[in-house]
XYZ file of C-alpha atoms in Angstrom:
274
model
C -14.852 60.577 -43.702
C -14.836 59.594 -40.059
C -16.473 56.250 -40.783
C -13.745 55.445 -43.356
C -11.122 56.165 -40.689
C -12.822 53.732 -38.306
C -12.929 50.979 -40.940
C -9.227 51.389 -41.749
C -8.307 51.475 -38.047
C -10.411 48.383 -37.340
C -8.817 46.537 -40.246
C -5.374 47.346 -38.902
C -6.311 45.953 -35.476
C -7.558 42.711 -37.039
C -4.375 42.422 -39.094
C -2.151 43.058 -36.086
C -4.112 40.551 -33.975
C -3.887 37.926 -36.694
C -0.147 38.540 -37.138
C 0.413 38.391 -33.385
C -1.592 35.161 -33.094
C 0.348 33.526 -35.925
C 3.598 34.728 -34.430
C 2.666 33.201 -31.061
C 1.888 29.821 -32.618
C 5.137 29.789 -34.570
C 7.269 30.668 -31.539
C 5.671 28.662 -28.742
C 7.942 27.687 -25.859
C 7.806 24.135 -24.427
C 5.519 23.529 -21.472
C 7.647 23.669 -18.336
C 5.300 21.172 -16.649
C 6.105 18.466 -19.206
C 8.194 15.795 -17.393
C 11.561 14.735 -18.685
C 11.406 11.552 -20.790
C 12.548 8.281 -19.276
C 16.141 7.234 -19.815
C 15.538 3.986 -21.689
C 19.247 3.223 -21.948
C 19.641 3.510 -18.171
C 16.640 1.223 -17.658
C 18.145 -1.308 -20.056
C 21.478 -1.178 -18.205
C 19.744 -1.885 -14.874
C 18.209 -5.163 -16.049
C 19.359 -8.178 -14.010
C 20.106 -9.135 -10.423
C 21.960 -6.726 -8.140
C 23.703 -7.502 -4.856
C 25.050 -5.372 -2.033
C 28.721 -4.671 -2.634
C 29.687 -5.041 1.036
C 27.436 -7.840 2.338
C 27.033 -9.680 -0.997
C 23.346 -10.212 -0.227
C 20.805 -10.101 -3.050
C 19.080 -6.706 -3.157
C 16.667 -6.849 -6.104
C 16.090 -8.021 -9.655
C 15.151 -5.561 -12.396
C 13.133 -7.110 -15.207
C 11.387 -4.969 -17.797
C 9.968 -1.985 -15.935
C 9.548 -3.885 -12.624
C 11.807 -4.421 -9.627
C 11.391 -7.656 -7.666
C 12.688 -8.314 -4.164
C 13.929 -11.619 -2.701
C 11.606 -11.289 0.302
C 8.319 -12.923 -0.713
C 6.346 -10.471 1.433
C 7.634 -7.480 -0.570
C 5.426 -6.336 -3.415
C 7.136 -5.797 -6.808
C 7.229 -2.135 -7.849
C 7.417 -0.316 -11.167
C 10.531 1.757 -11.784
C 11.830 4.320 -14.226
C 14.898 6.539 -14.479
C 14.923 10.219 -15.383
C 18.201 12.106 -15.605
C 20.156 11.019 -12.499
C 17.239 9.761 -10.401
C 15.684 6.344 -9.850
C 11.918 6.422 -9.256
C 10.010 3.564 -7.609
C 6.222 3.494 -7.937
C 4.148 1.441 -5.508
C 0.903 1.753 -3.573
C 0.039 5.025 -5.284
C 3.280 6.706 -4.141
C 6.387 7.555 -6.158
C 9.718 7.660 -4.294
C 12.829 9.275 -5.769
C 16.382 8.021 -5.152
C 19.223 10.205 -6.516
C 21.761 8.146 -8.476
C 25.411 8.596 -7.518
C 27.072 6.288 -10.061
C 25.827 3.806 -12.623
C 27.364 1.503 -15.160
C 27.045 -1.984 -16.591
C 28.376 -3.581 -13.408
C 27.753 -1.032 -10.642
C 24.837 1.036 -9.400
C 25.175 3.543 -6.549
C 22.260 5.617 -5.275
C 21.121 7.481 -2.170
C 18.706 5.687 0.151
C 15.754 7.224 1.986
C 18.106 7.941 4.901
C 20.649 9.680 2.668
C 23.234 6.878 2.777
C 24.845 5.754 -0.467
C 23.786 2.227 -1.422
C 26.484 0.469 -3.439
C 25.292 -2.398 -5.606
C 27.118 -4.558 -8.115
C 25.684 -6.824 -10.777
C 25.450 -10.450 -9.719
C 27.776 -12.864 -11.520
C 26.291 -15.932 -9.813
C 23.534 -17.645 -11.852
C 22.307 -19.341 -8.666
C 21.040 -15.986 -7.377
C 18.086 -16.327 -9.751
C 16.603 -18.922 -7.380
C 15.491 -16.048 -5.122
C 13.007 -14.934 -7.776
C 11.538 -18.268 -8.961
C 7.964 -19.311 -8.102
C 7.510 -16.343 -5.792
C 4.151 -15.817 -4.119
C 3.179 -13.298 -1.500
C 3.160 -14.925 1.903
C -0.162 -15.159 3.696
C 0.659 -14.339 7.285
C -2.861 -14.661 8.639
C -5.276 -17.571 8.968
C -5.392 -20.024 6.058
C -8.518 -21.857 7.182
C -11.799 -21.040 8.889
C -11.540 -21.054 12.676
C -14.745 -21.518 14.660
C -15.097 -20.655 18.345
C -18.335 -20.862 20.293
C -19.244 -20.218 23.911
C -22.407 -20.876 25.931
C -23.152 -18.445 28.767
C -26.082 -17.736 31.082
C -27.373 -14.344 32.161
C -30.570 -13.510 34.008
C -31.684 -17.099 33.761
C -31.400 -17.043 29.949
C -29.051 -19.131 27.823
C -26.914 -17.339 25.217
C -24.784 -18.966 22.540
C -21.943 -16.785 21.189
C -20.096 -17.695 17.973
C -16.898 -16.376 16.405
C -15.868 -17.404 12.880
C -12.461 -16.246 11.663
C -12.428 -16.407 7.864
C -9.257 -15.869 5.818
C -9.751 -13.576 2.844
C -7.963 -12.137 -0.180
C -8.437 -8.565 1.050
C -4.944 -7.168 0.610
C -3.317 -4.855 3.125
C -0.073 -3.080 2.245
C 2.509 -2.151 4.838
C 5.484 0.092 4.035
C 8.842 -0.957 5.415
C 12.487 -0.399 4.539
C 15.173 -2.810 3.401
C 18.636 -2.855 4.934
C 19.693 -0.550 2.106
C 17.022 2.019 3.029
C 14.736 1.302 0.066
C 11.026 1.729 0.761
C 9.160 -1.503 -0.031
C 5.586 -2.607 0.446
C 4.722 -5.873 2.149
C 1.412 -7.511 1.326
C -0.755 -9.224 3.912
C -4.362 -10.380 3.955
C -7.072 -9.139 6.247
C -9.433 -11.476 8.059
C -13.200 -11.365 7.853
C -14.489 -12.254 11.301
C -18.142 -13.098 11.816
C -19.771 -12.963 15.229
C -23.309 -13.874 16.176
C -25.279 -14.184 19.402
C -28.273 -16.449 19.945
C -30.751 -16.285 22.792
C -32.015 -19.825 22.834
C -32.913 -20.437 19.184
C -33.437 -16.747 18.365
C -30.584 -14.927 16.604
C -30.087 -11.571 18.343
C -27.102 -10.406 16.302
C -25.062 -11.466 13.251
C -22.385 -9.416 11.472
C -19.079 -9.586 9.574
C -16.128 -7.447 10.705
C -12.927 -6.382 8.933
C -10.312 -3.799 9.874
C -12.415 -1.112 8.184
C -15.200 -1.768 10.682
C -13.148 0.171 13.234
C -12.753 3.358 11.224
C -13.158 6.290 13.593
C -11.937 4.337 16.617
C -8.488 3.340 15.362
C -6.366 6.139 13.786
C -6.515 5.977 9.986
C -2.730 6.032 9.570
C -2.471 2.894 11.696
C -5.564 1.234 10.239
C -4.315 1.551 6.653
C -1.462 -0.864 7.397
C -3.224 -3.094 9.931
C -5.318 -6.251 9.810
C -8.099 -7.562 12.021
C -5.957 -10.276 13.540
C -8.312 -11.875 16.078
C -11.656 -11.813 17.859
C -12.451 -13.581 21.136
C -15.504 -13.785 23.369
C -14.822 -11.963 26.625
C -17.794 -12.149 28.990
C -21.529 -11.832 29.458
C -21.888 -8.709 31.584
C -24.750 -6.487 32.686
C -24.799 -4.661 29.347
C -24.546 -7.683 27.063
C -22.132 -10.177 25.504
C -18.635 -8.781 25.025
C -16.143 -9.607 22.250
C -12.585 -8.278 22.076
C -11.261 -7.508 18.586
C -7.506 -7.087 18.040
C -6.314 -4.813 15.228
C -2.574 -5.130 14.637
C 0.123 -4.127 12.176
C 1.683 -7.398 10.931
C 5.221 -8.152 12.146
C 4.900 -5.345 14.673
C 4.114 -5.162 18.371
C 1.614 -2.356 17.848
C -2.027 -3.315 18.360
C -5.346 -1.762 19.280
C -8.028 -3.686 21.163
C -11.676 -2.832 20.611
C -14.554 -4.085 22.721
C -17.749 -5.004 20.865
C -20.704 -5.303 23.198
C -23.827 -6.972 21.822
C -26.672 -5.880 24.068
C -29.354 -8.312 25.145
C -31.661 -6.365 22.837
C -29.360 -7.211 19.898
C -27.913 -3.699 19.490
C -24.079 -3.445 19.309
C -21.750 -0.773 20.689
C -17.981 -0.418 20.357
C -15.284 1.215 22.452
C -11.530 1.314 22.399
C -9.996 -0.658 25.245
C -6.251 -0.251 24.955
C -3.286 0.310 22.677
């Protein structure tokens, strides 16, 4: 009879397991990792142009799920509201701003510095002019610039060329408005071509962008910088020298890198100064 006992015991285990499984499915608790839904009513209430309550300057325009800024260099960002927090999404980052008060005609929130930003809805239809025909400003070259230099070394004639080419390679720089809101400014990198000829023989020819200096210039700086300029420096004992300037737009911070094209056509680079 022992085998009958085992069958009955096994059947009870299966029944209990099945009952437990069904009970678990029927009484599941919500996933705590599931984010709170967006507050669509709050998003709807934020639509329109908002101005600073104290200075009466235009702060931003909310349209759909996007916030636009009056500064043409500032990139529009996506926004959403959950509970009592405004979230701005731009450049792969999401920044949270706790909301202090909100209504149909006022919107108060905490800036990145912790100050309370007090905005009121614009009643002036002329404020819409700040958001018409807006294009990101190109703050670099807008045409090809050619520079060439003839030098002599060791009785040989060398012709050094620099071509600065504007591009559509976007570079984003994070800055803050007067209200303490993080915004991204868009700029365009330059593609700079240099080449060196010995007589009619091309020794070296290459394009450079800001990314060409990865490893020399700190990545945190390089991510927001552009290759702003390249100039021929000298023909020295080691070769023909070019100085490349890598700068953060609208900032005094720059790195200078020396590119030396040897008389054998092989290039080397070194950081000169900051």
